[in-house]
CSV table of C-alpha atoms in Angstrom, one decimal:
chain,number,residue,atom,x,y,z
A,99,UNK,CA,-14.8,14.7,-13.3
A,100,UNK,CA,-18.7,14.5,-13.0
A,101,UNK,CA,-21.2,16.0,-15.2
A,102,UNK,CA,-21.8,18.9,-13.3
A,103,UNK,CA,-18.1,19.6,-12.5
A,104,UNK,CA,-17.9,19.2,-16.7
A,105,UNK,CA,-20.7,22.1,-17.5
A,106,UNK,CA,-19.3,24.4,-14.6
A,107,UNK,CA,-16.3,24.3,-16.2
A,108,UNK,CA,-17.4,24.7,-19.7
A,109,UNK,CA,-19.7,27.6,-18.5
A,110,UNK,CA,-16.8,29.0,-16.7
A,111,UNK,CA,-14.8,29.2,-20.1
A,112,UNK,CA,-17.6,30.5,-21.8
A,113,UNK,CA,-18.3,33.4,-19.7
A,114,UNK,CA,-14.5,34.1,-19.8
A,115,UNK,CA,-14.4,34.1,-23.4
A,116,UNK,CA,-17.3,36.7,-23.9
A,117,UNK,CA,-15.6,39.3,-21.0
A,118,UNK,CA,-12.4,39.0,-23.2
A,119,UNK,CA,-14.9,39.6,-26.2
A,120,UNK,CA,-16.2,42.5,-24.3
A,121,UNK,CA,-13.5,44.2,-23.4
A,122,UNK,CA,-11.6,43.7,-26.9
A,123,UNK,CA,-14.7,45.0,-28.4
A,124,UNK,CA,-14.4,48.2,-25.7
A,125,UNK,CA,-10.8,48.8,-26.5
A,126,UNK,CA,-11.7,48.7,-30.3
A,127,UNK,CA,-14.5,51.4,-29.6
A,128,UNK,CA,-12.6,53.4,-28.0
A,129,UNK,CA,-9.5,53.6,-30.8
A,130,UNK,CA,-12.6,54.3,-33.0
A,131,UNK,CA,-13.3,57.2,-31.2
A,132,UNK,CA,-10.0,58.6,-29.8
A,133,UNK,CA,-8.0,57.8,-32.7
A,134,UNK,CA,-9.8,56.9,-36.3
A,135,UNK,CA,-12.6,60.0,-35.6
A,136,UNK,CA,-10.3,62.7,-35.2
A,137,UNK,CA,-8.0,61.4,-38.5
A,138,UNK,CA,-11.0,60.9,-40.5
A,139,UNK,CA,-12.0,64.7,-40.0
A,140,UNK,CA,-8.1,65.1,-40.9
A,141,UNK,CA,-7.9,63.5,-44.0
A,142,UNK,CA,-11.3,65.0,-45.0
A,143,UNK,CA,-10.0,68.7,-44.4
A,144,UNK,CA,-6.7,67.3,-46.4
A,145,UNK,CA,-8.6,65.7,-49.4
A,146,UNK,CA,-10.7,69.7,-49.5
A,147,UNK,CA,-7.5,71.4,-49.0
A,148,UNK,CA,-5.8,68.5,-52.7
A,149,UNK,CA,-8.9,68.7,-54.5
A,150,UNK,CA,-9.3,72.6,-54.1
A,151,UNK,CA,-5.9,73.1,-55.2
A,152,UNK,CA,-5.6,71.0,-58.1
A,153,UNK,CA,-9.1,72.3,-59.2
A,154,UNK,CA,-7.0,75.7,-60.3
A,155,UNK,CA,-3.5,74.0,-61.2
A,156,UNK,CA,-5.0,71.3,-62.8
A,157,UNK,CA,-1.2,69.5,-63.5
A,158,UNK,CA,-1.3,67.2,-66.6
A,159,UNK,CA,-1.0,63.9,-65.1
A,160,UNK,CA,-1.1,60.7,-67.5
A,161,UNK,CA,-2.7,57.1,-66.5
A,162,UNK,CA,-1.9,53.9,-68.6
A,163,UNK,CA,-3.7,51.1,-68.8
A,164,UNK,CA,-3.1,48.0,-70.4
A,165,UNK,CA,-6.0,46.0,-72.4
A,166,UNK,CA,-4.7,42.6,-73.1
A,167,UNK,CA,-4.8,42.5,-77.3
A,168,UNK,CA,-5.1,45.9,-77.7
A,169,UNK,CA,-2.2,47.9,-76.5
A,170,UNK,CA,-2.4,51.1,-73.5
A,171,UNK,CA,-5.0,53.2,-73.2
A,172,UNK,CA,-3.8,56.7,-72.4
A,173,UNK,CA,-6.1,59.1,-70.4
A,174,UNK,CA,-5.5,62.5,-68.5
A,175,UNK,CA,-7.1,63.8,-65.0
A,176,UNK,CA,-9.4,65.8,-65.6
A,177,UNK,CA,-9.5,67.0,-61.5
A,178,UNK,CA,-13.3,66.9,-61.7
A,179,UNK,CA,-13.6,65.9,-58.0
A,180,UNK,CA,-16.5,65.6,-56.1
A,181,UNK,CA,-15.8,64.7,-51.8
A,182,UNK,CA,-18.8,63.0,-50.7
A,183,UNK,CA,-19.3,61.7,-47.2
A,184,UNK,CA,-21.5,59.5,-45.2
A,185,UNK,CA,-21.6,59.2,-41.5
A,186,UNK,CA,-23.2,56.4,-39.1
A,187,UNK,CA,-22.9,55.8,-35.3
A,188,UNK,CA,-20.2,53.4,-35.9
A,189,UNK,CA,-19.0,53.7,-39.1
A,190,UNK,CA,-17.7,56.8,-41.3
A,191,UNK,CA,-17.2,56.9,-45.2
A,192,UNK,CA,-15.5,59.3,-47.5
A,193,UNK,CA,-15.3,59.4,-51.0
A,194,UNK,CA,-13.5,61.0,-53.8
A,195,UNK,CA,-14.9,60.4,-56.9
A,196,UNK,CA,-13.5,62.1,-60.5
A,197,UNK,CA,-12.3,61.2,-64.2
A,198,UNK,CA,-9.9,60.8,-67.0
A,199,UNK,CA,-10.4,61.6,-70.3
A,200,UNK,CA,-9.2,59.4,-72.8
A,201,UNK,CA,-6.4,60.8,-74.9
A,202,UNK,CA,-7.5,59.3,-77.8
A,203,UNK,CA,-5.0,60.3,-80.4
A,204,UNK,CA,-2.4,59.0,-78.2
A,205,UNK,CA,-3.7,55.6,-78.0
A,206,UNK,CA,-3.4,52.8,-80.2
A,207,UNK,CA,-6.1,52.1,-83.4
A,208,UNK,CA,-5.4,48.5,-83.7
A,209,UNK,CA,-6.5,45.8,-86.3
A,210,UNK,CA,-7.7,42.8,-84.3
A,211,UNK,CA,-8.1,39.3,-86.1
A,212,UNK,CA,-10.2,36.7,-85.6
A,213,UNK,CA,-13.2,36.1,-83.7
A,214,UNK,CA,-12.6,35.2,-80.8
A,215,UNK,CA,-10.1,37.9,-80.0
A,216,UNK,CA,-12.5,40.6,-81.3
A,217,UNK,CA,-15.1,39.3,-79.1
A,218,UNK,CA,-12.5,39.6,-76.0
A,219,UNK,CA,-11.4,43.0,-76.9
A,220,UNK,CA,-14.9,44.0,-77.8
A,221,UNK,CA,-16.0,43.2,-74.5
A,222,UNK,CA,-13.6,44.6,-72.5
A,223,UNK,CA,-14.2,47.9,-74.7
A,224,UNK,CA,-17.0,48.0,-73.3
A,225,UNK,CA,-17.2,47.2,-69.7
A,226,UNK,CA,-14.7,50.4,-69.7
A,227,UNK,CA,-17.0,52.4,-71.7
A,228,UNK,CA,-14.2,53.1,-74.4
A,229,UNK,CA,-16.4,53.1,-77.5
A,230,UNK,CA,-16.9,50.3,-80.4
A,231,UNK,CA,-15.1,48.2,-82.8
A,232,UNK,CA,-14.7,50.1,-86.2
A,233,UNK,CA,-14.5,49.4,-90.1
A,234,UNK,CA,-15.4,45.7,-88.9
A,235,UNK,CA,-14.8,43.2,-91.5
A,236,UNK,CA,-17.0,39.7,-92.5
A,237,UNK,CA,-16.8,36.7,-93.8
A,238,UNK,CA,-19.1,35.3,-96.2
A,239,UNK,CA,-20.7,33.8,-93.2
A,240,UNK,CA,-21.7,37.2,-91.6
A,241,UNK,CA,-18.7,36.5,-88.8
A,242,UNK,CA,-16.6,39.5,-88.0
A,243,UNK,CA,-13.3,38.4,-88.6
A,244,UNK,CA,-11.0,41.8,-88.4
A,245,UNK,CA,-12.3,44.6,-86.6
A,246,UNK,CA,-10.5,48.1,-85.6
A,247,UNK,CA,-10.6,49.5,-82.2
A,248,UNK,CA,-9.5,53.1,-81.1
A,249,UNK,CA,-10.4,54.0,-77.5
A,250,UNK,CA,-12.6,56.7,-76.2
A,251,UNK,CA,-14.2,58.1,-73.7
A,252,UNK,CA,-13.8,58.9,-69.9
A,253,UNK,CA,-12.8,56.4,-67.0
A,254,UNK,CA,-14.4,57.1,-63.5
A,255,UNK,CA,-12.1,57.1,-60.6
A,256,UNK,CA,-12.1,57.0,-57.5
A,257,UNK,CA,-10.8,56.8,-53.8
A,258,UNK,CA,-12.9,55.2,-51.1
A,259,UNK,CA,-11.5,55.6,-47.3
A,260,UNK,CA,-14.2,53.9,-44.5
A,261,UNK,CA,-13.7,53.2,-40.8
A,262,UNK,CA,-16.0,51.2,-38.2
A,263,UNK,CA,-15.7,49.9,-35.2
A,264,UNK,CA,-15.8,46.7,-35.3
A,265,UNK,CA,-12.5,46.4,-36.9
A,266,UNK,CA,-10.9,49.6,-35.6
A,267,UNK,CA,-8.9,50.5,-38.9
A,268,UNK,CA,-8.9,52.6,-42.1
A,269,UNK,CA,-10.0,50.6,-45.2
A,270,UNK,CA,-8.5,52.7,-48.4
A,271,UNK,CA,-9.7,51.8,-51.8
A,272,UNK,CA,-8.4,52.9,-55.2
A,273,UNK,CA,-10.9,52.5,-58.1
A,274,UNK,CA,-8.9,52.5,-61.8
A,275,UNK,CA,-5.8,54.2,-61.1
A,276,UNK,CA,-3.2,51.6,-61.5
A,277,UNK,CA,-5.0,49.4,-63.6
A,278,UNK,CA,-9.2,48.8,-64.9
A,279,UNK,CA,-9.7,47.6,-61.5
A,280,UNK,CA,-9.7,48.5,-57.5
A,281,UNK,CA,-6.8,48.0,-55.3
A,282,UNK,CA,-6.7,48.6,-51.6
A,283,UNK,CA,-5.0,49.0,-48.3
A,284,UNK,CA,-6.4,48.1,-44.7
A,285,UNK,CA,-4.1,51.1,-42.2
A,286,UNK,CA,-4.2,50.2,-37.9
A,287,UNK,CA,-5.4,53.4,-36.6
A,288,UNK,CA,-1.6,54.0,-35.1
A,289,UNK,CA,-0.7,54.5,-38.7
A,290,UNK,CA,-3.7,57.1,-39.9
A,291,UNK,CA,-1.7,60.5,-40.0
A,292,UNK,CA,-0.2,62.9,-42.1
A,293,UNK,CA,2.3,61.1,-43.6
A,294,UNK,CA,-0.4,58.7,-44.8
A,295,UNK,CA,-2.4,61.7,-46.4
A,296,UNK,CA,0.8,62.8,-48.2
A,297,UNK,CA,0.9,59.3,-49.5
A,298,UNK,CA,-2.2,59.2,-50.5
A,299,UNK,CA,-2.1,62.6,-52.4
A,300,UNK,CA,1.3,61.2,-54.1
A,301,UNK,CA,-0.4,58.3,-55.6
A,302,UNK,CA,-3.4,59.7,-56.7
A,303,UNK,CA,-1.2,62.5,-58.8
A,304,UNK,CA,0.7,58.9,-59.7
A,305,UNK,CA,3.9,60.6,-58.3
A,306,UNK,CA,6.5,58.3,-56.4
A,307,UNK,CA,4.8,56.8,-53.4
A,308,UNK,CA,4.7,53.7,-51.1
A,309,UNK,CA,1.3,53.4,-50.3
A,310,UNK,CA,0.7,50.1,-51.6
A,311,UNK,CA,4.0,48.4,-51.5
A,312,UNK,CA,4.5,46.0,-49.4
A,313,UNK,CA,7.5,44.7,-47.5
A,314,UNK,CA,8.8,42.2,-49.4
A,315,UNK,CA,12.0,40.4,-49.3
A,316,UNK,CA,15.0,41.7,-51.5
A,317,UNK,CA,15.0,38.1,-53.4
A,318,UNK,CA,11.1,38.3,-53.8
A,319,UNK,CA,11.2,42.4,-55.1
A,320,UNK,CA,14.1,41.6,-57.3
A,321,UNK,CA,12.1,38.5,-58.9
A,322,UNK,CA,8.5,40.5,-59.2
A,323,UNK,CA,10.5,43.1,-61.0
A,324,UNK,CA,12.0,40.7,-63.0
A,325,UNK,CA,8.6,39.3,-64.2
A,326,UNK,CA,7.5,42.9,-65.1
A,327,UNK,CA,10.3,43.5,-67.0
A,328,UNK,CA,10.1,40.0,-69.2
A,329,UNK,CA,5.8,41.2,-69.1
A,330,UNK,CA,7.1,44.3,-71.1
A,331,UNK,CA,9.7,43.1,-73.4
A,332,UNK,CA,7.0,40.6,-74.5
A,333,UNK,CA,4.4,43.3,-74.9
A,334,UNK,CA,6.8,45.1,-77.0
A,335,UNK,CA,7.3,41.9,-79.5
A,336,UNK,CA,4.2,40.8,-79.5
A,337,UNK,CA,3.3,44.4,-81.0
A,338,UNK,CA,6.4,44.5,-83.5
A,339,UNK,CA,5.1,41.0,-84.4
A,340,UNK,CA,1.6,42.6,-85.1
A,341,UNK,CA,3.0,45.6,-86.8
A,342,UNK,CA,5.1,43.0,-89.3
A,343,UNK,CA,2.1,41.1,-90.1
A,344,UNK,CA,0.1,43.9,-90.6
A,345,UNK,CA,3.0,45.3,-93.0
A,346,UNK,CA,3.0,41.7,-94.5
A,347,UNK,CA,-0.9,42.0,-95.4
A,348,UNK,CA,-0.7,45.2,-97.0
A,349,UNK,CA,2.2,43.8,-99.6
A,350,UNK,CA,0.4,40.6,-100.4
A,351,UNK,CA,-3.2,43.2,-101.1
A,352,UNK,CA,-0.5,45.5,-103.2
A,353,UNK,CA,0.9,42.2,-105.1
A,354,UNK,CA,-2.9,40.6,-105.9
A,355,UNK,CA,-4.6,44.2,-106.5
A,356,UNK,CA,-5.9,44.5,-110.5
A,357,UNK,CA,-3.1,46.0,-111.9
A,358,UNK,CA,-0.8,43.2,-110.5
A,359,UNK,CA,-3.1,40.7,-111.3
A,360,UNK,CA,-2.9,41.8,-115.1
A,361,UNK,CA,1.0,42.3,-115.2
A,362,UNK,CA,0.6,38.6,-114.2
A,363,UNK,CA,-1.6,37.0,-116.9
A,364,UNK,CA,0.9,39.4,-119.8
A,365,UNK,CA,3.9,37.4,-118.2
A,366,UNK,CA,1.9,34.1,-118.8
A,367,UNK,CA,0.9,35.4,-122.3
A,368,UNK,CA,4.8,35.9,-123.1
A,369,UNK,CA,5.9,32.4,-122.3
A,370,UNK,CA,3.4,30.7,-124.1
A,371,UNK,CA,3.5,32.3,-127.2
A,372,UNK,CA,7.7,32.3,-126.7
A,373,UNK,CA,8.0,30.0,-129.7
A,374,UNK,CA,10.0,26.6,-128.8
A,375,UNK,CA,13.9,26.6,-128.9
């Protein structure tokens, strides 16, 4: 093949591959419009329709979350929500943003030992705004070596649900529900209907839902719930460990207080002026 016969046919492929471009790109335009539009004005009117509800029944609905050292923080919805929206020529976002309120008498107030784990659970307190480390405790160094921790405060929430052309599907985020952190879902446009809204209005109420679960193998489900089960029975011994040693400190300050200290030294009086046998 000569040169020429090379770039003709190179061109040729090239100009092929950008009218497959184009009309992928018109197919994706048009699902925006015919099909992701309309939903999104669905699932807004849905979303005003929950929120306006649950603003007057207001059910008591519980979130757990887990801080590593420190035990589950338990906070209630407080269905404060607030639907904002934002709308460009080729992309679309809402968002429902709202709170919990940290239950704190339900939550732990832990004792937490050493340095570096107070540090760890000190910081995580407060990139989750839930307050301070209390009654902290030094060492003759100015360290803090103990330190108790009793979470406060409120933990923003929130639901994010965008569309664009580009990529012709529904993007869902979930800020702090399951866990301190954002999880998501990425829906095809075939899939954006009421069904999904139900879903999504079961998992923000944390009722029974499968909006995040994914199709896994029985062998693969059956082993991840495995894991979460061995994840919990540790959690629970790690904290009846903590609660024993905890118990075990408070005998030995008992034992060495002043008054034990002085029943001491009597018993060594006794046995040294026991005359000899």
């Amino acid at each position: 093949m000569g040169l020429l016969d090379s770039l003709e046919q190179e061109a040729e492929k090239r100009r092929s591959g950008e009218a497959d471009e184009a009309q992928r790109r018109a197919e994706r335009d048009e699902i925006y419009r015919m099909q992701l539009e309309p939903a999104m004005d669905a699932l807004q009117a849905y979303l005003q329709r929950f929120m306006a509800n649950l603003k007057i029944v207001a059910p008591r609905v519980a979130l757990r979350h887990p801080i590593p050292g420190y035990g589950d923080v338990v906070a209630y919805l407080d269905h404060d929500y607030d639907l904002r929206t934002s709308k460009q020529t080729q992309a679309r976002e809402i968002k429902l943003v709202s709170h919990a309120t940290v239950a704190s008498a339900e939550c732990p107030s832990a004792v937490v030992r050493g340095s570096g784990k107070i540090k760890t659970v000190a910081a995580l307190f407060q990139r989750h705004r839930l307050g301070g480390m209390l009654a902290p405790e030094k060492d003759p160094g100015g360290e803090v070596v103990a330190a108790t921790f009793k979470a406060k405060g409120r933990i923003p929430l929130g639901l994010t649900a965008s569309i664009d052309a580009a990529s012709a599907q529904l993007k869902l985020g979930f800020a702090n529900y399951d866990d301190f952190t954002t999880v998501g879902r990425v829906v095809p446009a075939a899939q954006v209907d009421e069904a999904l809204f139900e879903e999504i209005g079961r998992y923000l109420l944390r009722e029974p839902n499968s909006l995040l679960r994914e199709d896994l193998p029985d062998n693969i489900r059956l082993h991840l719930k495995a894991k979460v089960q061995q994840q919990e029975i540790r959690r629970r011994w790690e904290a009846r460990i903590e609660t024993l040693q905890h118990e075990e400190v408070a005998m030995l300050r008992r034992r060495y207080t002043l008054a034990g200290r002085i029943a001491e030294a009597f018993g060594r009086l006794r046995r040294w002026r026991r005359p000899a046998g």
